[in-house]
PDB file of C-alpha atoms in Angstrom:
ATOM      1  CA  UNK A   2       1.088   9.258  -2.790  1.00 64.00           C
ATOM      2  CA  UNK A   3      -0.288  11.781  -0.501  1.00 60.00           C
ATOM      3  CA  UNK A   4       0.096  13.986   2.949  1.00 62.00           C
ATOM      4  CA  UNK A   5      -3.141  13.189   5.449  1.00 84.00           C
ATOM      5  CA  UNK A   6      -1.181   9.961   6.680  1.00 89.00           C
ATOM      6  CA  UNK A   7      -2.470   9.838   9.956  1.00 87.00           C
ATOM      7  CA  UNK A   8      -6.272  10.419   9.092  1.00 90.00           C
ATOM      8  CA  UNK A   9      -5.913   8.221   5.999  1.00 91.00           C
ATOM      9  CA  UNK A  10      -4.667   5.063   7.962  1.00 93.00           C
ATOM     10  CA  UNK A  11      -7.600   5.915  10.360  1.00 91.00           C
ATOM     11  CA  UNK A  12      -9.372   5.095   6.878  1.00 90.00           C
ATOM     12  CA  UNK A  13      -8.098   2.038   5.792  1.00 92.00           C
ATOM     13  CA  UNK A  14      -7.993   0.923   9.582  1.00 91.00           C
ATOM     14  CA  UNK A  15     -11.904   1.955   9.865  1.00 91.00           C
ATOM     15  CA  UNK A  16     -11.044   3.750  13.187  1.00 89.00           C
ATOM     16  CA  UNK A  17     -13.090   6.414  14.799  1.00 80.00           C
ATOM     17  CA  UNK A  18     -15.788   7.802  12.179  1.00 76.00           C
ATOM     18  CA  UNK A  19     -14.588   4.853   9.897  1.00 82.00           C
ATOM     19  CA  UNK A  20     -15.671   2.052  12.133  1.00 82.00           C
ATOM     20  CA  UNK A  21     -19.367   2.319  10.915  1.00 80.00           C
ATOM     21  CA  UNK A  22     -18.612   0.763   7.548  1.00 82.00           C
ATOM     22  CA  UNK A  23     -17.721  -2.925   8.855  1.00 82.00           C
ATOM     23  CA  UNK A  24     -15.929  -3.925   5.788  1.00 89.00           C
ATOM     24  CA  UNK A  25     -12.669  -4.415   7.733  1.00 92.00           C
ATOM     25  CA  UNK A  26     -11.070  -7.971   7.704  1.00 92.00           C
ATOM     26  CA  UNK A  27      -7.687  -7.943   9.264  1.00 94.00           C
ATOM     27  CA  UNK A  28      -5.161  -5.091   9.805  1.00 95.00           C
ATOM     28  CA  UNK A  29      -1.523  -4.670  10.391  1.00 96.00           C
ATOM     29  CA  UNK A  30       1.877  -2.908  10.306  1.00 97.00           C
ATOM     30  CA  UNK A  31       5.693  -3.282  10.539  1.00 97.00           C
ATOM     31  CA  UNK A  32       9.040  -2.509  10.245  1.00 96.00           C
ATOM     32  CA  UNK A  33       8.314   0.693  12.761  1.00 97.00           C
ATOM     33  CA  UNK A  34      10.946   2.992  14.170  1.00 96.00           C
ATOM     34  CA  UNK A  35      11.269   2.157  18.120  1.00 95.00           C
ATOM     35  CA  UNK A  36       9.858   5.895  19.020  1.00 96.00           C
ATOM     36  CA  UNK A  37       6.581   4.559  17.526  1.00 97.00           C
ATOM     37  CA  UNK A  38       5.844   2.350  20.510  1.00 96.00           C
ATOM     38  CA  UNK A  39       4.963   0.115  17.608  1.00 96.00           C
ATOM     39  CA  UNK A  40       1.847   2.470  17.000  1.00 96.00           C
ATOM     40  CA  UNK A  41       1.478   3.185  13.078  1.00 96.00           C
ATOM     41  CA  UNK A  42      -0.447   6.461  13.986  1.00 95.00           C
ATOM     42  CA  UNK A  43       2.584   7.967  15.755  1.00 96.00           C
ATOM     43  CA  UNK A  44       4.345   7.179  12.841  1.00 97.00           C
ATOM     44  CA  UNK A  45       2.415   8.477  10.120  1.00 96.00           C
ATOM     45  CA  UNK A  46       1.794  12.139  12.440  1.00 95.00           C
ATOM     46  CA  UNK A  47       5.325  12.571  12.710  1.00 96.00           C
ATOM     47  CA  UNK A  48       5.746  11.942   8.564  1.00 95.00           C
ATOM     48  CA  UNK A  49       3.446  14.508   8.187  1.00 93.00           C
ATOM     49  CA  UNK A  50       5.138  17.283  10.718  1.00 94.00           C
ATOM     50  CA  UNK A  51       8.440  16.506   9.480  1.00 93.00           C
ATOM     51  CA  UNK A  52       8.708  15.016   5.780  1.00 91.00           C
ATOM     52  CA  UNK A  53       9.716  18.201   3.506  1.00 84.00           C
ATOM     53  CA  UNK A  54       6.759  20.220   2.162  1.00 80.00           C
ATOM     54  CA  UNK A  55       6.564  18.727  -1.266  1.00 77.00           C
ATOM     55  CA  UNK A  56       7.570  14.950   0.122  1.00 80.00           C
ATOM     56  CA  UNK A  57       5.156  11.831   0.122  1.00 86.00           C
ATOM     57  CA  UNK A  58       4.331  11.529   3.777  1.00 92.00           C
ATOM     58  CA  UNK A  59       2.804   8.044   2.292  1.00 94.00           C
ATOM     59  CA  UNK A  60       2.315   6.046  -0.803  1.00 92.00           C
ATOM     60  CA  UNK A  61      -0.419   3.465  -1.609  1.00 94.00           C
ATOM     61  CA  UNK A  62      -1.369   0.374  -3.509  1.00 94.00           C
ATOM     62  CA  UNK A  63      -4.869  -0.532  -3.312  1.00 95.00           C
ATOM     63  CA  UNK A  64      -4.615  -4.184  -4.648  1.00 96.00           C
ATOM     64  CA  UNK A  65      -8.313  -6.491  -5.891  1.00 95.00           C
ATOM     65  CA  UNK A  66      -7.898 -10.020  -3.738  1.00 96.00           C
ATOM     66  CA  UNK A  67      -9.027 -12.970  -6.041  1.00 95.00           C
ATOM     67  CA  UNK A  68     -12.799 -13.930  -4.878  1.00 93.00           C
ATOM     68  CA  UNK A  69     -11.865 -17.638  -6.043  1.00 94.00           C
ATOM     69  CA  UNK A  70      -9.668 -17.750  -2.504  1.00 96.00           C
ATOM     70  CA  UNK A  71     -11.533 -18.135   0.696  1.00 95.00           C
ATOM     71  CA  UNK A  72     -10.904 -15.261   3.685  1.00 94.00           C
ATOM     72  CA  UNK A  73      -8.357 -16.759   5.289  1.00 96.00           C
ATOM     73  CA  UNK A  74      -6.274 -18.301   1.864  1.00 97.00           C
ATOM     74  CA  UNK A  75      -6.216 -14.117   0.986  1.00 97.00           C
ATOM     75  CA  UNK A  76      -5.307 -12.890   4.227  1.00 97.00           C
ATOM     76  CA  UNK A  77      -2.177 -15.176   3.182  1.00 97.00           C
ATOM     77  CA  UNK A  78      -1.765 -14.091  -0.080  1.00 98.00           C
ATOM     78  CA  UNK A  79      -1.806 -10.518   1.458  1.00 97.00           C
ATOM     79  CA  UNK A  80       0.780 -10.782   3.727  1.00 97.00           C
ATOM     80  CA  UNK A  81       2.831 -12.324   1.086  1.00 98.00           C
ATOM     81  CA  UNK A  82       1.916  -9.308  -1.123  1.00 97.00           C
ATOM     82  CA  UNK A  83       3.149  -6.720   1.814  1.00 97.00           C
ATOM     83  CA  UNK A  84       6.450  -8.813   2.839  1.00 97.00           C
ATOM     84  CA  UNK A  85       7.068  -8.497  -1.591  1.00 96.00           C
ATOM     85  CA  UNK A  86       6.196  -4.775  -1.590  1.00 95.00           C
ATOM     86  CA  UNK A  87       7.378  -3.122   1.387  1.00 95.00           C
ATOM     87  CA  UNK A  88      10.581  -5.072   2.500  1.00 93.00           C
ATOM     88  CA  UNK A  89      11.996  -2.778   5.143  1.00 93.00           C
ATOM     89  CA  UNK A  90       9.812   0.314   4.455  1.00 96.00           C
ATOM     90  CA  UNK A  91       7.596   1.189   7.372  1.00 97.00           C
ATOM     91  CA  UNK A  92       3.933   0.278   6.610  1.00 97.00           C
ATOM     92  CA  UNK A  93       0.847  -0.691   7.711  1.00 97.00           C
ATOM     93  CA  UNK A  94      -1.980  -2.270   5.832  1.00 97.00           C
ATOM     94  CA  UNK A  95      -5.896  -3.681   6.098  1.00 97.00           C
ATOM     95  CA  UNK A  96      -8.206  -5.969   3.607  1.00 96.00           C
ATOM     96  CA  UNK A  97     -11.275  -5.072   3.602  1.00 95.00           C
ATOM     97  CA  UNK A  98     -14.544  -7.070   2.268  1.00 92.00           C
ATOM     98  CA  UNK A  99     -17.181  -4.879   1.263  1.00 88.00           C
ATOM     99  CA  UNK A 100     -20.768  -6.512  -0.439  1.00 82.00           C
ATOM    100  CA  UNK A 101     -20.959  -5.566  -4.248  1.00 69.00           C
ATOM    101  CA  UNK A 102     -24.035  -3.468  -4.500  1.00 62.00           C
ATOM    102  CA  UNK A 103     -24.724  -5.696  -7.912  1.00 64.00           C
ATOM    103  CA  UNK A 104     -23.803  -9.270  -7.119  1.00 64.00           C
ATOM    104  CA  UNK A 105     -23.748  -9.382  -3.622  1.00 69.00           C
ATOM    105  CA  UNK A 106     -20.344 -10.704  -2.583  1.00 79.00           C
ATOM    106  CA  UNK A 107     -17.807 -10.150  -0.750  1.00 83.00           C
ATOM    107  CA  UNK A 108     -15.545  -7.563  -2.968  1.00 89.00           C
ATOM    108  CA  UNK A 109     -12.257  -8.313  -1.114  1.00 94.00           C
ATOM    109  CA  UNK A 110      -8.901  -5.545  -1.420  1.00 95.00           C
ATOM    110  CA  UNK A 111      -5.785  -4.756   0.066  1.00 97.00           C
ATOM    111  CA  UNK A 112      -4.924  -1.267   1.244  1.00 96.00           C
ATOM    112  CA  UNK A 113      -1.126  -0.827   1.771  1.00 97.00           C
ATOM    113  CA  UNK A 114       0.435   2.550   2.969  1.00 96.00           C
ATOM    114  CA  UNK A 115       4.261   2.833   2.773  1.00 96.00           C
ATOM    115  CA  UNK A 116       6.919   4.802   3.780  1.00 95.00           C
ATOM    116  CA  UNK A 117      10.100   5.315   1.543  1.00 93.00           C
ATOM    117  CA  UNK A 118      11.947   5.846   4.500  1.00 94.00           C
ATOM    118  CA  UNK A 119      13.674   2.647   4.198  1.00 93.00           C
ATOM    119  CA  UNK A 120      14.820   1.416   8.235  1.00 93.00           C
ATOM    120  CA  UNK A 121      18.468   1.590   7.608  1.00 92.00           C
ATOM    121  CA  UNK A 122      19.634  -0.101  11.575  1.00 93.00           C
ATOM    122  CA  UNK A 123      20.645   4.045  13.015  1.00 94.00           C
ATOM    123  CA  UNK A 124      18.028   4.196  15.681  1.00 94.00           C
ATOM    124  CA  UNK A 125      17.018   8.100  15.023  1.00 95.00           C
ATOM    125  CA  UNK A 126      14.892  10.251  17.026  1.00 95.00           C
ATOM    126  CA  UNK A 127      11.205  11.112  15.201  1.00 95.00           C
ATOM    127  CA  UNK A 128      12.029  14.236  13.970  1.00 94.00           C
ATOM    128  CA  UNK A 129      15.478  13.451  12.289  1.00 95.00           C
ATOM    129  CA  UNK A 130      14.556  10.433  10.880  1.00 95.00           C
ATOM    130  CA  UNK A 131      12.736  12.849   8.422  1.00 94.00           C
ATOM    131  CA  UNK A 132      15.518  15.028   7.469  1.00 93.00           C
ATOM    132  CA  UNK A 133      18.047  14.684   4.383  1.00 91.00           C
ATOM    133  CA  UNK A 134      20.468  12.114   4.418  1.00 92.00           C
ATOM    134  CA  UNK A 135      23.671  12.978   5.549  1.00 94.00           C
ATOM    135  CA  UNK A 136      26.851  10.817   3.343  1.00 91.00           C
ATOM    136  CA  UNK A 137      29.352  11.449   5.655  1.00 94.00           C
ATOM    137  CA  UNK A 138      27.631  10.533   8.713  1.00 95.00           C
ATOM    138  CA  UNK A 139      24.489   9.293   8.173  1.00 93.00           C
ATOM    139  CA  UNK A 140      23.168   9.068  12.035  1.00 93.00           C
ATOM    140  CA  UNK A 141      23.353  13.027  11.848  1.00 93.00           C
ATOM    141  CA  UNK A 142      21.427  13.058   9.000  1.00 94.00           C
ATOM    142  CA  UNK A 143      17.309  11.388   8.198  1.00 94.00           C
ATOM    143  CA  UNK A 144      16.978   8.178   6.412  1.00 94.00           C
ATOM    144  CA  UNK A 145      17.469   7.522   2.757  1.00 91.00           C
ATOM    145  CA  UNK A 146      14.313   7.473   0.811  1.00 89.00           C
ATOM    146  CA  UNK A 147      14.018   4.657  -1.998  1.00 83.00           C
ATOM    147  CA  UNK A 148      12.485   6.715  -4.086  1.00 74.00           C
ATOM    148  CA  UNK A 149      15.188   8.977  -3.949  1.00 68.00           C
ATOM    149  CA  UNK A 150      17.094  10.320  -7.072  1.00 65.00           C
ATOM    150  CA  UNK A 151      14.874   8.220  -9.185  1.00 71.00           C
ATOM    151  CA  UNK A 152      13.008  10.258 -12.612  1.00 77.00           C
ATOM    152  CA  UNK A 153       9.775  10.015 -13.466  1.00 81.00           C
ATOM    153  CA  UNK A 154      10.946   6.997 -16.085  1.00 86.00           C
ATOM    154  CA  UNK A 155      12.496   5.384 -13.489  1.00 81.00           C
ATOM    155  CA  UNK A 156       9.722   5.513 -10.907  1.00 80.00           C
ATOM    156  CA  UNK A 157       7.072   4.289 -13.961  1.00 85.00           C
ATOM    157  CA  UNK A 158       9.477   0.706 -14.293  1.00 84.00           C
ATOM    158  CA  UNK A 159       9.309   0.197 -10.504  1.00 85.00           C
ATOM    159  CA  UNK A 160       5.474   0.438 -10.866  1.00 85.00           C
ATOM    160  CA  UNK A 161       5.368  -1.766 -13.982  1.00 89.00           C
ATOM    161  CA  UNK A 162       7.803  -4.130 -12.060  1.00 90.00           C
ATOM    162  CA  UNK A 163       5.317  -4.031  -8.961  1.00 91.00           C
ATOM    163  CA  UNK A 164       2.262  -4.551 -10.446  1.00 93.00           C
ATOM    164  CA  UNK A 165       4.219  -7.780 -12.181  1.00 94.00           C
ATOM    165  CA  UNK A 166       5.432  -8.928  -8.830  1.00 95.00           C
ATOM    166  CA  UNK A 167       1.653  -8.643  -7.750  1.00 96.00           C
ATOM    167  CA  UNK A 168       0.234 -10.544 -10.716  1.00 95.00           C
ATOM    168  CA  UNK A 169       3.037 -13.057  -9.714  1.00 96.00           C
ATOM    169  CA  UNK A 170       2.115 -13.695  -6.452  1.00 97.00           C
ATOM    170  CA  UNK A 171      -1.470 -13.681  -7.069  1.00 97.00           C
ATOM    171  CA  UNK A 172      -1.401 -16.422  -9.767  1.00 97.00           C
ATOM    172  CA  UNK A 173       1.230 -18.400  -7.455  1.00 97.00           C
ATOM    173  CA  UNK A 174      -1.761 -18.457  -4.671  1.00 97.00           C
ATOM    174  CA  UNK A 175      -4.525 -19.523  -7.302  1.00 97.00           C
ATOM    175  CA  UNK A 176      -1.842 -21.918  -8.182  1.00 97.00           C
ATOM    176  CA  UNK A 177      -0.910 -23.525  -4.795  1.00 97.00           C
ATOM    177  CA  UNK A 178      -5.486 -23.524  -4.079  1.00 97.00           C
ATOM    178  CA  UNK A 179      -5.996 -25.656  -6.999  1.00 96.00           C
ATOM    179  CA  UNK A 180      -7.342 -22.969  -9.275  1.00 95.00           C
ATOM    180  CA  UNK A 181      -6.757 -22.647 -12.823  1.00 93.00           C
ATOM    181  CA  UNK A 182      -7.725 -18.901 -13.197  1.00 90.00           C
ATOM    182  CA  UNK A 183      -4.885 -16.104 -13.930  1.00 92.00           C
ATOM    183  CA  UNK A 184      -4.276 -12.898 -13.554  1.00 91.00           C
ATOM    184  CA  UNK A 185      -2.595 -10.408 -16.070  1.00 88.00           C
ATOM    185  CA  UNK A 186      -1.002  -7.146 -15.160  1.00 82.00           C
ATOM    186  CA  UNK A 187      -0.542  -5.890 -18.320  1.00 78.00           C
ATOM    187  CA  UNK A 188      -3.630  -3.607 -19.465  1.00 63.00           C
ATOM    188  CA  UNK A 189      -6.086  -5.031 -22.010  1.00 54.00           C
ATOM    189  CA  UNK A 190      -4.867  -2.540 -24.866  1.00 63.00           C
ATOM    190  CA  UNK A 191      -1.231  -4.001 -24.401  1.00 65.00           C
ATOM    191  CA  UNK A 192      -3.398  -7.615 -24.428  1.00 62.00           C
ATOM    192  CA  UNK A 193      -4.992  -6.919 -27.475  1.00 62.00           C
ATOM    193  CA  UNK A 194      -8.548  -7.501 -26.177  1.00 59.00           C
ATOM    194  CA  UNK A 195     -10.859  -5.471 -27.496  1.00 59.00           C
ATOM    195  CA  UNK A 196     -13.424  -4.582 -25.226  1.00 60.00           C
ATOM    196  CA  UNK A 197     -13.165  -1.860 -22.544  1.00 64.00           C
ATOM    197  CA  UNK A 198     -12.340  -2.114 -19.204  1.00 57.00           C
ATOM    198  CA  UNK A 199     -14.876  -2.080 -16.575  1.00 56.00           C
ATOM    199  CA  UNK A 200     -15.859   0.462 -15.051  1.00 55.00           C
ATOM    200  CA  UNK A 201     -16.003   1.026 -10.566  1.00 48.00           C
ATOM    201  CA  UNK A 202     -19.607   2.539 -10.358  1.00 47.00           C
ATOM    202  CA  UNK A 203     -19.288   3.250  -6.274  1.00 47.00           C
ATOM    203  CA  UNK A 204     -22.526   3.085  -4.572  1.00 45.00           C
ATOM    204  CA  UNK A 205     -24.094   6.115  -5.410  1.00 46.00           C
ATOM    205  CA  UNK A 206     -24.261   5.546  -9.479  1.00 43.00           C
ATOM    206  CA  UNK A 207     -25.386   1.355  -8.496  1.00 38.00           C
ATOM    207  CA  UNK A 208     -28.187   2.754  -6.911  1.00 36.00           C
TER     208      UNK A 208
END
C-alpha cells in the first residue's frame, strides 16, 4: 500500500518522465466516482489530500503474465484478473512488457492500483467521499473501506485467498489456450521443493 497515488499511476501509466521506458502495453481504469470526469489522476490526488494521515491512499498487486500466452490472450487474462480483484473498488491498471536483460523476451506484468473505497451508489462530493463512514446516514458520511475493521490475520487470508484466485485464473487461461503448464500460489517451502527461489536481479546487477 502506499501514499504518492497520483505520481505512482503516472508510473505504471508511463506518463510524463515515464514515457521514455516503452514497456507499456495497454492501460485502464474503472469503477470512478462521477467528480473524476472519468480521469484516474483526479482520483488518486484527491485520495491523497483527503484519505486520513495513516490511510492507504492506494494498494497494489504487481502480478507475472504467463509468457506461454500471446499479447493479446494476456491482455484478456488481465482484465479477467482486475474484474476478480477489484469488483467495485476504484482502480486503474497497465501491463507492461519489458525485454529480459538475460533471455531477451518480452517479461510481461500487471500493475493494479486499488482503492478500498468500495463505490457504494451515494454520489459524494471528492472530499467527503474520503471521510469516515457515517451508520446512521451514510451520504453525510465517506465511503466504507473494505479493508475496514479487518486485523492483521484477517487481512493475511484475503491475500492468501487473492493470490489463489490469481493462480486460478491464470491456470484457467493456460487451460482454455491449449497449454498444459500450471501455476502454483503456494510458496516452494509450503511445496516442498527444495531449491530456492529465484532471484529479480533488475538491470543494474544483469549488467
Amino acid at each position: 500500500s502506499g501514499r504518492n497515488g497520483y505520481d505512482h499511476a503516472n508510473y505504471i501509466a508511463r506518463k510524463g518522465f515515464h514515457a521514455k521506458r516503452e514497456d507499456l502495453v495497454v492501460t485502464g481504469h474503472g469503477n470512478l466516482p462521477s467528480w473524476t470526469g472519468d480521469d484516474p489522476s483526479n482520483f488518486w490526488t484527491a485520495a491523497e489530500k483527503y484519505e486520513r494521515e495513516n490511510g492507504a491512499v492506494y494498494r497494489e498487486v504487481t502480478i507475472a503474465l504467463p509468457i506461454e500466452l500471446s499479447m493479446e490472450q494476456n491482455v484478456a487474462l488481465a482484465a479477467d484478473l482486475v474484474a476478480k480483484i477489484a469488483p467495485g473498488k476504484p482502480h486503474q491498471y497497465a501491463i507492461h512488457a519489458p525485454k529480459s536483460s538475460i533471455a531477451g523476451e518480452a517479461n510481461p506484468h500487471l500493475h493494479l492500483m486499488t482503492s478500498d473505497r468500495v463505490d457504494d451508489g451515494i454520489d459524494r462530493p471528492a472530499d467527503r467521499c474520503f471521510k469516515r463512514p457515517n451508520a446512521r446516514d451514510p451520504a453525510k458520511g465517506g465511503r466504507r473501506k473494505s479493508s475496514g475493521g479487518r486485523n492483521r490475520m484477517e487481512m493475511r487470508d484475503d491475500l492468501i485467498s487473492t493470490r489463489e484466485l490469481v493462480a486460478e485464473t491464470i491456470n484457467q487461461h493456460l487451460a482454455i489456450n491449449g497449454h498444459d503448464l500450471r501455476v502454483d500460489h503456494r510458496s516452494l517451502k509450503e511445496r516442498g521443493v527444495g531449491r530456492k527461489p529465484e532471484r529479480h536481479l533488475g538491470p543494474a546487477r544483469i549488467r
